[in-house]
mmCIF file of C-alpha atoms and ligand atoms in Angstrom:
data_model
loop_
_atom_site.group_PDB
_atom_site.id
_atom_site.type_symbol
_atom_site.label_atom_id
_atom_site.label_comp_id
_atom_site.label_asym_id
_atom_site.label_seq_id
_atom_site.Cartn_x
_atom_site.Cartn_y
_atom_site.Cartn_z
ATOM 1 C CA MET A 1 -23.065 21.813 -1.875
ATOM 2 C CA ALA A 2 -22.108 18.429 -3.070
ATOM 3 C CA SER A 3 -19.470 19.525 -6.743
ATOM 4 C CA LEU A 4 -21.556 18.080 -9.896
ATOM 5 C CA ALA A 5 -17.685 17.853 -11.934
ATOM 6 C CA HIS A 6 -18.276 13.885 -13.153
ATOM 7 C CA THR A 7 -22.220 14.410 -14.225
ATOM 8 C CA ARG A 8 -20.191 17.732 -17.167
ATOM 9 C CA SER A 9 -19.270 15.943 -19.776
ATOM 10 C CA TYR A 10 -15.213 15.625 -21.126
ATOM 11 C CA GLY A 11 -15.468 18.866 -23.138
ATOM 12 C CA GLU A 12 -16.999 20.853 -21.317
ATOM 13 C CA ARG A 13 -14.758 20.097 -17.839
ATOM 14 C CA ALA A 14 -11.630 21.401 -20.425
ATOM 15 C CA LEU A 15 -13.192 25.005 -20.961
ATOM 16 C CA ASN A 16 -13.549 25.399 -17.472
ATOM 17 C CA ALA A 17 -10.380 23.531 -17.050
ATOM 18 C CA THR A 18 -7.224 26.407 -15.555
ATOM 19 C CA ASN A 19 -4.134 23.746 -15.669
ATOM 20 C CA THR A 20 -2.708 23.833 -19.207
ATOM 21 C CA THR A 21 -2.355 19.981 -19.257
ATOM 22 C CA ALA A 22 -5.651 19.149 -17.597
ATOM 23 C CA LYS A 23 -7.672 20.757 -20.073
ATOM 24 C CA LEU A 24 -5.195 19.242 -22.751
ATOM 25 C CA ILE A 25 -6.444 15.914 -20.956
ATOM 26 C CA PHE A 26 -10.042 16.736 -20.697
ATOM 27 C CA GLU A 27 -10.206 16.983 -24.729
ATOM 28 C CA THR A 28 -7.475 14.487 -25.867
ATOM 29 C CA MET A 29 -10.301 12.531 -23.841
ATOM 30 C CA GLU A 30 -12.907 13.904 -25.706
ATOM 31 C CA ARG A 31 -11.667 14.169 -28.214
ATOM 32 C CA LYS A 32 -10.151 10.479 -29.045
ATOM 33 C CA LYS A 33 -13.635 9.376 -27.226
ATOM 34 C CA THR A 34 -11.572 7.570 -24.727
ATOM 35 C CA ASN A 35 -11.154 7.298 -21.243
ATOM 36 C CA LEU A 36 -8.778 5.009 -21.127
ATOM 37 C CA ALA A 37 -4.855 5.081 -20.045
ATOM 38 C CA VAL A 38 -2.588 2.106 -20.294
ATOM 39 C CA SER A 39 0.495 1.447 -17.518
ATOM 40 C CA VAL A 40 2.883 -0.822 -19.459
ATOM 41 C CA ASP A 41 4.840 -1.906 -16.455
ATOM 42 C CA VAL A 42 7.997 -4.096 -19.120
ATOM 43 C CA THR A 43 11.186 -4.190 -18.712
ATOM 44 C CA CYS A 44 12.868 -3.016 -21.941
ATOM 45 C CA THR A 45 12.660 -1.179 -24.102
ATOM 46 C CA SER A 46 11.601 -3.199 -27.259
ATOM 47 C CA ASP A 47 8.127 -4.130 -25.499
ATOM 48 C CA LEU A 48 7.519 -1.274 -24.283
ATOM 49 C CA LEU A 49 7.482 0.278 -27.820
ATOM 50 C CA ALA A 50 5.410 -2.288 -29.595
ATOM 51 C CA ILE A 51 2.406 -2.983 -26.566
ATOM 52 C CA ILE A 52 2.304 1.362 -27.378
ATOM 53 C CA GLU A 53 2.182 0.771 -31.220
ATOM 54 C CA ALA A 54 -0.673 -1.405 -29.593
ATOM 55 C CA VAL A 55 -2.867 0.661 -27.971
ATOM 56 C CA ALA A 56 -1.040 4.271 -28.139
ATOM 57 C CA PRO A 57 -1.913 5.261 -24.416
ATOM 58 C CA TYR A 58 0.784 5.792 -20.727
ATOM 59 C CA THR A 59 3.149 4.349 -18.453
ATOM 60 C CA HIS A 60 6.041 4.011 -16.115
ATOM 61 C CA VAL A 61 10.162 4.720 -18.287
ATOM 62 C CA ASP A 62 12.280 3.807 -14.099
ATOM 63 C CA ILE A 63 12.441 0.321 -14.526
ATOM 64 C CA LEU A 64 12.700 -0.604 -18.235
ATOM 65 C CA GLU A 65 16.415 -1.928 -18.472
ATOM 66 C CA ASP A 66 17.742 -0.303 -21.112
ATOM 67 C CA PHE A 67 16.571 3.840 -21.039
ATOM 68 C CA ASP A 68 18.108 6.144 -22.878
ATOM 69 C CA HIS A 69 17.224 9.443 -24.600
ATOM 70 C CA SER A 70 16.135 8.320 -27.889
ATOM 71 C CA LEU A 71 14.026 7.244 -27.072
ATOM 72 C CA ILE A 72 12.366 10.172 -25.121
ATOM 73 C CA GLU A 73 12.055 11.255 -29.049
ATOM 74 C CA ARG A 74 10.617 7.894 -30.357
ATOM 75 C CA LEU A 75 7.626 8.433 -26.773
ATOM 76 C CA GLN A 76 7.915 11.875 -28.462
ATOM 77 C CA HIS A 77 7.268 10.955 -31.826
ATOM 78 C CA LEU A 78 4.491 8.699 -30.961
ATOM 79 C CA GLY A 79 2.462 10.714 -28.740
ATOM 80 C CA ARG A 80 2.260 13.604 -31.648
ATOM 81 C CA GLU A 81 1.217 10.416 -34.232
ATOM 82 C CA HIS A 82 -1.694 8.735 -31.885
ATOM 83 C CA ASP A 83 -2.743 11.778 -30.765
ATOM 84 C CA PHE A 84 -2.054 10.780 -26.970
ATOM 85 C CA LEU A 85 -0.208 12.434 -23.402
ATOM 86 C CA TYR A 86 2.546 10.217 -21.333
ATOM 87 C CA PHE A 87 1.863 10.274 -17.764
ATOM 88 C CA GLU A 88 4.413 9.100 -15.843
ATOM 89 C CA ASP A 89 3.215 7.084 -12.481
ATOM 90 C CA ARG A 90 6.979 7.912 -10.492
ATOM 91 C CA LYS A 91 5.245 8.516 -7.205
ATOM 92 C CA PHE A 92 7.819 11.473 -6.009
ATOM 93 C CA ALA A 93 7.866 11.178 -2.393
ATOM 94 C CA ASP A 94 10.655 13.112 -0.455
ATOM 95 C CA ILE A 95 11.822 16.665 -0.096
ATOM 96 C CA GLY A 96 10.572 20.068 -2.164
ATOM 97 C CA ASN A 97 14.041 20.711 -3.102
ATOM 98 C CA THR A 98 15.104 16.140 -3.847
ATOM 99 C CA VAL A 99 11.670 16.155 -5.942
ATOM 100 C CA ALA A 100 12.315 18.925 -8.075
ATOM 101 C CA LEU A 101 15.956 17.851 -9.096
ATOM 102 C CA GLN A 102 14.358 13.764 -9.714
ATOM 103 C CA TYR A 103 11.808 15.296 -11.886
ATOM 104 C CA SER A 104 14.093 17.255 -13.881
ATOM 105 C CA SER A 105 17.462 15.941 -13.761
ATOM 106 C CA GLY A 106 18.733 12.382 -14.117
ATOM 107 C CA VAL A 107 18.845 10.028 -16.569
ATOM 108 C CA HIS A 108 14.786 10.323 -17.475
ATOM 109 C CA LYS A 109 14.842 13.502 -17.701
ATOM 110 C CA ILE A 110 10.946 13.596 -16.609
ATOM 111 C CA SER A 111 8.967 16.587 -16.780
ATOM 112 C CA SER A 112 10.597 17.122 -20.511
ATOM 113 C CA TRP A 113 7.940 14.302 -21.850
ATOM 114 C CA ALA A 114 5.658 13.848 -19.230
ATOM 115 C CA HIS A 115 2.697 15.954 -19.238
ATOM 116 C CA VAL A 116 1.591 14.348 -15.281
ATOM 117 C CA THR A 117 3.228 13.096 -12.997
ATOM 118 C CA ASN A 118 2.321 12.479 -9.177
ATOM 119 C CA ALA A 119 3.426 11.826 -5.509
ATOM 120 C CA HIS A 120 2.112 10.812 -2.547
ATOM 121 C CA PRO A 121 1.669 13.325 -0.097
ATOM 122 C CA VAL A 122 3.075 11.864 2.560
ATOM 123 C CA PRO A 123 6.678 15.032 3.000
ATOM 124 C CA GLY A 124 3.395 17.497 3.102
ATOM 125 C CA PRO A 125 3.233 20.702 0.292
ATOM 126 C CA SER A 126 7.262 20.590 -0.499
ATOM 127 C CA VAL A 127 6.983 17.935 -2.172
ATOM 128 C CA ILE A 128 4.183 20.042 -4.541
ATOM 129 C CA LYS A 129 6.260 22.673 -4.152
ATOM 130 C CA GLY A 130 9.585 21.025 -5.601
ATOM 131 C CA LEU A 131 7.991 19.872 -7.831
ATOM 132 C CA SER A 132 6.103 22.765 -9.234
ATOM 133 C CA SER A 133 8.313 24.823 -9.384
ATOM 134 C CA VAL A 134 9.767 22.196 -12.302
ATOM 135 C CA GLY A 135 6.406 21.552 -13.575
ATOM 136 C CA LEU A 136 4.452 24.338 -13.895
ATOM 137 C CA PRO A 137 6.841 26.507 -15.840
ATOM 138 C CA LEU A 138 6.347 23.683 -18.470
ATOM 139 C CA GLY A 139 2.600 23.557 -18.206
ATOM 140 C CA ARG A 140 2.327 20.209 -16.816
ATOM 141 C CA GLY A 141 0.331 18.916 -13.991
ATOM 142 C CA LEU A 142 -0.085 16.911 -10.532
ATOM 143 C CA LEU A 143 -1.833 13.682 -8.904
ATOM 144 C CA LEU A 144 -1.285 13.340 -5.982
ATOM 145 C CA LEU A 145 -1.776 9.680 -4.808
ATOM 146 C CA ALA A 146 -4.439 9.956 -2.079
ATOM 147 C CA GLU A 147 -6.062 6.597 -2.014
ATOM 148 C CA MET A 148 -4.496 3.307 -3.154
ATOM 149 C CA SER A 149 -6.267 0.349 -5.338
ATOM 150 C CA THR A 150 -4.224 -2.611 -2.560
ATOM 151 C CA ALA A 151 -6.227 -4.252 0.400
ATOM 152 C CA GLY A 152 -4.519 -2.392 4.070
ATOM 153 C CA SER A 153 -3.534 0.814 2.254
ATOM 154 C CA LEU A 154 -2.728 3.256 4.454
ATOM 155 C CA ALA A 155 -4.144 5.971 2.381
ATOM 156 C CA VAL A 156 -7.474 6.459 4.130
ATOM 157 C CA GLY A 157 -9.364 9.626 6.557
ATOM 158 C CA THR A 158 -7.688 11.957 7.199
ATOM 159 C CA TYR A 159 -4.704 11.274 5.296
ATOM 160 C CA THR A 160 -7.248 10.895 2.308
ATOM 161 C CA GLU A 161 -8.206 14.106 3.518
ATOM 162 C CA GLU A 162 -5.700 15.791 3.781
ATOM 163 C CA ALA A 163 -4.505 15.790 0.420
ATOM 164 C CA VAL A 164 -7.215 16.791 -0.763
ATOM 165 C CA ARG A 165 -6.396 19.555 1.574
ATOM 166 C CA MET A 166 -3.424 19.512 0.129
ATOM 167 C CA ALA A 167 -3.800 19.619 -3.360
ATOM 168 C CA ARG A 168 -6.911 22.291 -2.337
ATOM 169 C CA LYS A 169 -4.177 25.027 -1.768
ATOM 170 C CA HIS A 170 -2.279 24.907 -4.810
ATOM 171 C CA ARG A 171 -4.968 24.398 -7.738
ATOM 172 C CA ASP A 172 -2.087 25.338 -10.355
ATOM 173 C CA PHE A 173 -0.763 22.262 -10.265
ATOM 174 C CA VAL A 174 -2.879 19.923 -8.421
ATOM 175 C CA ILE A 175 -5.449 19.123 -10.985
ATOM 176 C CA GLY A 176 -5.990 15.799 -9.425
ATOM 177 C CA PHE A 177 -5.775 12.340 -7.740
ATOM 178 C CA ILE A 178 -5.120 8.624 -7.682
ATOM 179 C CA ALA A 179 -8.330 7.254 -6.227
ATOM 180 C CA GLN A 180 -10.484 5.147 -5.665
ATOM 181 C CA ARG A 181 -13.669 8.008 -5.741
ATOM 182 C CA ARG A 182 -13.964 11.529 -5.949
ATOM 183 C CA MET A 183 -12.598 13.571 -4.108
ATOM 184 C CA GLU A 184 -14.689 17.274 -4.462
ATOM 185 C CA GLY A 185 -15.642 18.311 -1.193
ATOM 186 C CA VAL A 186 -13.812 16.106 1.435
ATOM 187 C CA GLY A 187 -12.239 17.418 4.282
ATOM 188 C CA ALA A 188 -13.731 20.670 2.786
ATOM 189 C CA GLY A 189 -14.386 23.240 5.059
ATOM 190 C CA PRO A 190 -16.864 25.938 5.529
ATOM 191 C CA GLU A 191 -14.830 28.223 3.802
ATOM 192 C CA ASP A 192 -14.251 26.133 0.675
ATOM 193 C CA ASP A 193 -16.443 26.716 -1.830
ATOM 194 C CA VAL A 194 -16.822 23.236 -2.917
ATOM 195 C CA SER A 195 -19.775 23.480 -5.780
ATOM 196 C CA THR A 196 -16.792 24.576 -7.827
ATOM 197 C CA GLU A 197 -14.576 21.982 -7.407
ATOM 198 C CA ASP A 198 -13.351 20.046 -10.721
ATOM 199 C CA PHE A 199 -10.463 17.515 -9.978
ATOM 200 C CA LEU A 200 -9.684 14.455 -12.146
ATOM 201 C CA ILE A 201 -9.396 10.925 -10.809
ATOM 202 C CA MET A 202 -7.615 8.161 -12.487
ATOM 203 C CA THR A 203 -7.526 5.411 -11.106
ATOM 204 C CA PRO A 204 -5.701 2.044 -10.655
ATOM 205 C CA GLY A 205 -7.003 -1.565 -10.104
ATOM 206 C CA ILE A 206 -8.738 -1.799 -13.116
ATOM 207 C CA GLY A 207 -9.470 -5.379 -14.713
ATOM 208 C CA LEU A 208 -12.133 -7.252 -15.850
ATOM 209 C CA GLU A 209 -10.907 -11.424 -15.528
ATOM 210 C CA SER A 210 -9.746 -10.900 -12.413
ATOM 211 C CA LYS A 211 -10.676 -9.783 -9.012
ATOM 212 C CA GLY A 212 -6.988 -8.784 -8.402
ATOM 213 C CA ASP A 213 -3.235 -9.947 -8.045
ATOM 214 C CA SER A 214 -1.011 -12.824 -5.462
ATOM 215 C CA MET A 215 0.683 -9.013 -3.680
ATOM 216 C CA GLY A 216 -3.037 -7.226 -3.310
ATOM 217 C CA GLN A 217 -3.464 -5.328 -5.963
ATOM 218 C CA GLN A 218 -8.024 -5.657 -5.626
ATOM 219 C CA TYR A 219 -9.281 -4.549 -9.396
ATOM 220 C CA ARG A 220 -13.178 -3.500 -9.508
ATOM 221 C CA THR A 221 -14.475 -3.588 -12.907
ATOM 222 C CA PRO A 222 -14.507 0.100 -15.582
ATOM 223 C CA ARG A 223 -18.161 0.487 -15.240
ATOM 224 C CA THR A 224 -17.979 0.133 -11.062
ATOM 225 C CA ALA A 225 -15.880 2.546 -11.312
ATOM 226 C CA VAL A 226 -16.734 4.689 -14.256
ATOM 227 C CA LEU A 227 -20.344 4.767 -12.951
ATOM 228 C CA GLU A 228 -20.287 4.385 -9.570
ATOM 229 C CA THR A 229 -17.917 6.145 -7.791
ATOM 230 C CA GLY A 230 -17.090 8.276 -10.980
ATOM 231 C CA SER A 231 -13.570 8.206 -11.726
ATOM 232 C CA ASP A 232 -12.295 9.828 -15.193
ATOM 233 C CA ILE A 233 -9.452 7.921 -16.148
ATOM 234 C CA ILE A 234 -8.836 4.026 -15.610
ATOM 235 C CA ILE A 235 -5.729 2.884 -15.414
ATOM 236 C CA VAL A 236 -5.133 -0.840 -16.864
ATOM 237 C CA GLY A 237 -2.090 -2.630 -17.358
ATOM 238 C CA ARG A 238 -1.576 -6.818 -16.963
ATOM 239 C CA GLY A 239 -5.869 -6.740 -17.844
ATOM 240 C CA ILE A 240 -4.122 -5.416 -21.644
ATOM 241 C CA TYR A 241 -0.619 -6.640 -22.384
ATOM 242 C CA GLY A 242 -1.034 -9.835 -20.186
ATOM 243 C CA THR A 243 2.266 -11.901 -20.066
ATOM 244 C CA ASP A 244 3.195 -11.817 -23.301
ATOM 245 C CA PRO A 245 4.463 -8.304 -24.939
ATOM 246 C CA LYS A 246 4.736 -9.364 -28.446
ATOM 247 C CA GLU A 247 1.038 -10.563 -28.529
ATOM 248 C CA VAL A 248 0.546 -7.106 -30.606
ATOM 249 C CA ASP A 249 -3.073 -8.388 -32.469
ATOM 250 C CA ARG A 250 -4.404 -9.270 -28.141
ATOM 251 C CA ILE A 251 -2.791 -6.288 -26.815
ATOM 252 C CA ALA A 252 -4.576 -4.155 -29.640
ATOM 253 C CA ALA A 253 -8.567 -6.297 -28.655
ATOM 254 C CA LYS A 254 -8.082 -6.166 -24.643
ATOM 255 C CA ALA A 255 -7.034 -2.752 -24.906
ATOM 256 C CA GLU A 256 -10.265 -1.531 -27.288
ATOM 257 C CA ARG A 257 -12.981 -3.825 -24.678
ATOM 258 C CA TYR A 258 -11.016 -1.623 -22.864
ATOM 259 C CA MET A 259 -11.931 1.194 -23.944
ATOM 260 C CA SER A 260 -15.044 1.095 -24.878
ATOM 261 C CA GLU A 261 -16.434 -0.560 -21.902
ATOM 262 C CA GLY A 262 -14.725 2.742 -19.744
ATOM 263 C CA TRP A 263 -16.475 4.988 -22.241
ATOM 264 C CA ALA A 264 -20.016 3.986 -22.193
ATOM 265 C CA ALA A 265 -19.677 4.097 -18.052
ATOM 266 C CA TYR A 266 -19.172 7.399 -18.868
ATOM 267 C CA LEU A 267 -21.870 7.995 -21.297
ATOM 268 C CA GLU A 268 -23.871 6.871 -18.441
ATOM 269 C CA ARG A 269 -22.222 8.445 -16.839
ATOM 270 C CA LEU A 270 -24.083 12.121 -18.699
ATOM 271 C CA SER A 271 -27.430 10.633 -18.703
HETATM 272 P P1 5BU B 1 -2.253 -2.985 -12.674
HETATM 273 O O1 5BU B 1 -1.118 -4.514 -13.671
HETATM 274 O O2 5BU B 1 -3.740 -2.654 -13.855
HETATM 275 O O3 5BU B 1 -2.189 -4.274 -11.718
HETATM 276 O O4 5BU B 1 -1.673 -2.395 -13.215
HETATM 277 C C1 5BU B 1 -2.139 -1.742 -11.704
HETATM 278 C C2 5BU B 1 -0.969 -0.269 -12.412
HETATM 279 O O5 5BU B 1 -1.581 0.974 -11.580
HETATM 280 C C3 5BU B 1 0.759 -0.236 -11.855
HETATM 281 O O6 5BU B 1 1.783 -0.474 -12.309
HETATM 282 C C4 5BU B 1 0.558 -0.112 -11.210
HETATM 283 O O7 5BU B 1 1.797 0.508 -10.643
HETATM 284 C C5 5BU B 1 0.106 1.314 -10.820
HETATM 285 N N1 5BU B 1 -1.340 1.649 -9.284
HETATM 286 C C6 5BU B 1 -1.703 0.790 -8.670
HETATM 287 O O8 5BU B 1 -2.265 -0.395 -9.532
HETATM 288 N N2 5BU B 1 -2.147 1.230 -8.553
HETATM 289 C C7 5BU B 1 -2.673 1.702 -7.094
HETATM 290 O O9 5BU B 1 -2.743 2.439 -6.152
HETATM 291 C C8 5BU B 1 -1.565 2.915 -7.569
HETATM 292 C C9 5BU B 1 -0.620 2.745 -9.161
HETATM 293 BR BR1 5BU B 1 -1.729 4.476 -7.012
#
């Protein structure tokens, strides 16, 4: 039997979530009435902070050219003030021992501040074991990249199925997927009880005014992603912050538009 996770409200799904971060994400979405994550790919701290102040959601740190640890304190303060969580889209993809060090240490100390991070399943379960050794004691959550939004992505077919099988075996830490559709039941065998499965699906490649970029990115609308293919959270970058991170009013207005389209599609899905 197929799971009905996406037909239940975020609030209901929070009640059934066993991972601390998954619960926190569902509760926050229900409380703030938003299923929007803003992806902030900028290279300097002042632009990053300006955009976060304008939209208050999630980001990348590894492309910042002027990262220093005081930024983490600023981010944590902003997160508490505006009631949002951080997803570091780090896309770990190495052996367990190495990713554990990359996650906990180095300049960015990602595990100390990011509620959620993600990993490519390409190394096999080792990547989950390594990240989980650091993240699980801190109550963090992991998303596996089961699919990508780019044209010609190799994350399709049996690769995607294997990613979901890996997740199924590590449900304490793997809370869901970066994907373009729902993943409950994908690659399942007769021994799997998929009727109770509930994966958090975060979906990039979202744009209202464009179909893609010149480098293979492909966009769908919030409505298509949430209503037609069951995404739980839409990830929007340039559709919101555009080309000038200083245009705070325009950025806030765009964020509001994506947020209201994403939420309307979710309400329609529930009804
Ligand atoms: P954009 O500006 O909305 O195109 O940015 C999309 C973000 O989502 C960007 O940070 C990418 O790294 C991220 N992304 C993506 O676009 N497609 C994918 O399949 C994955 C991540 Br995985």
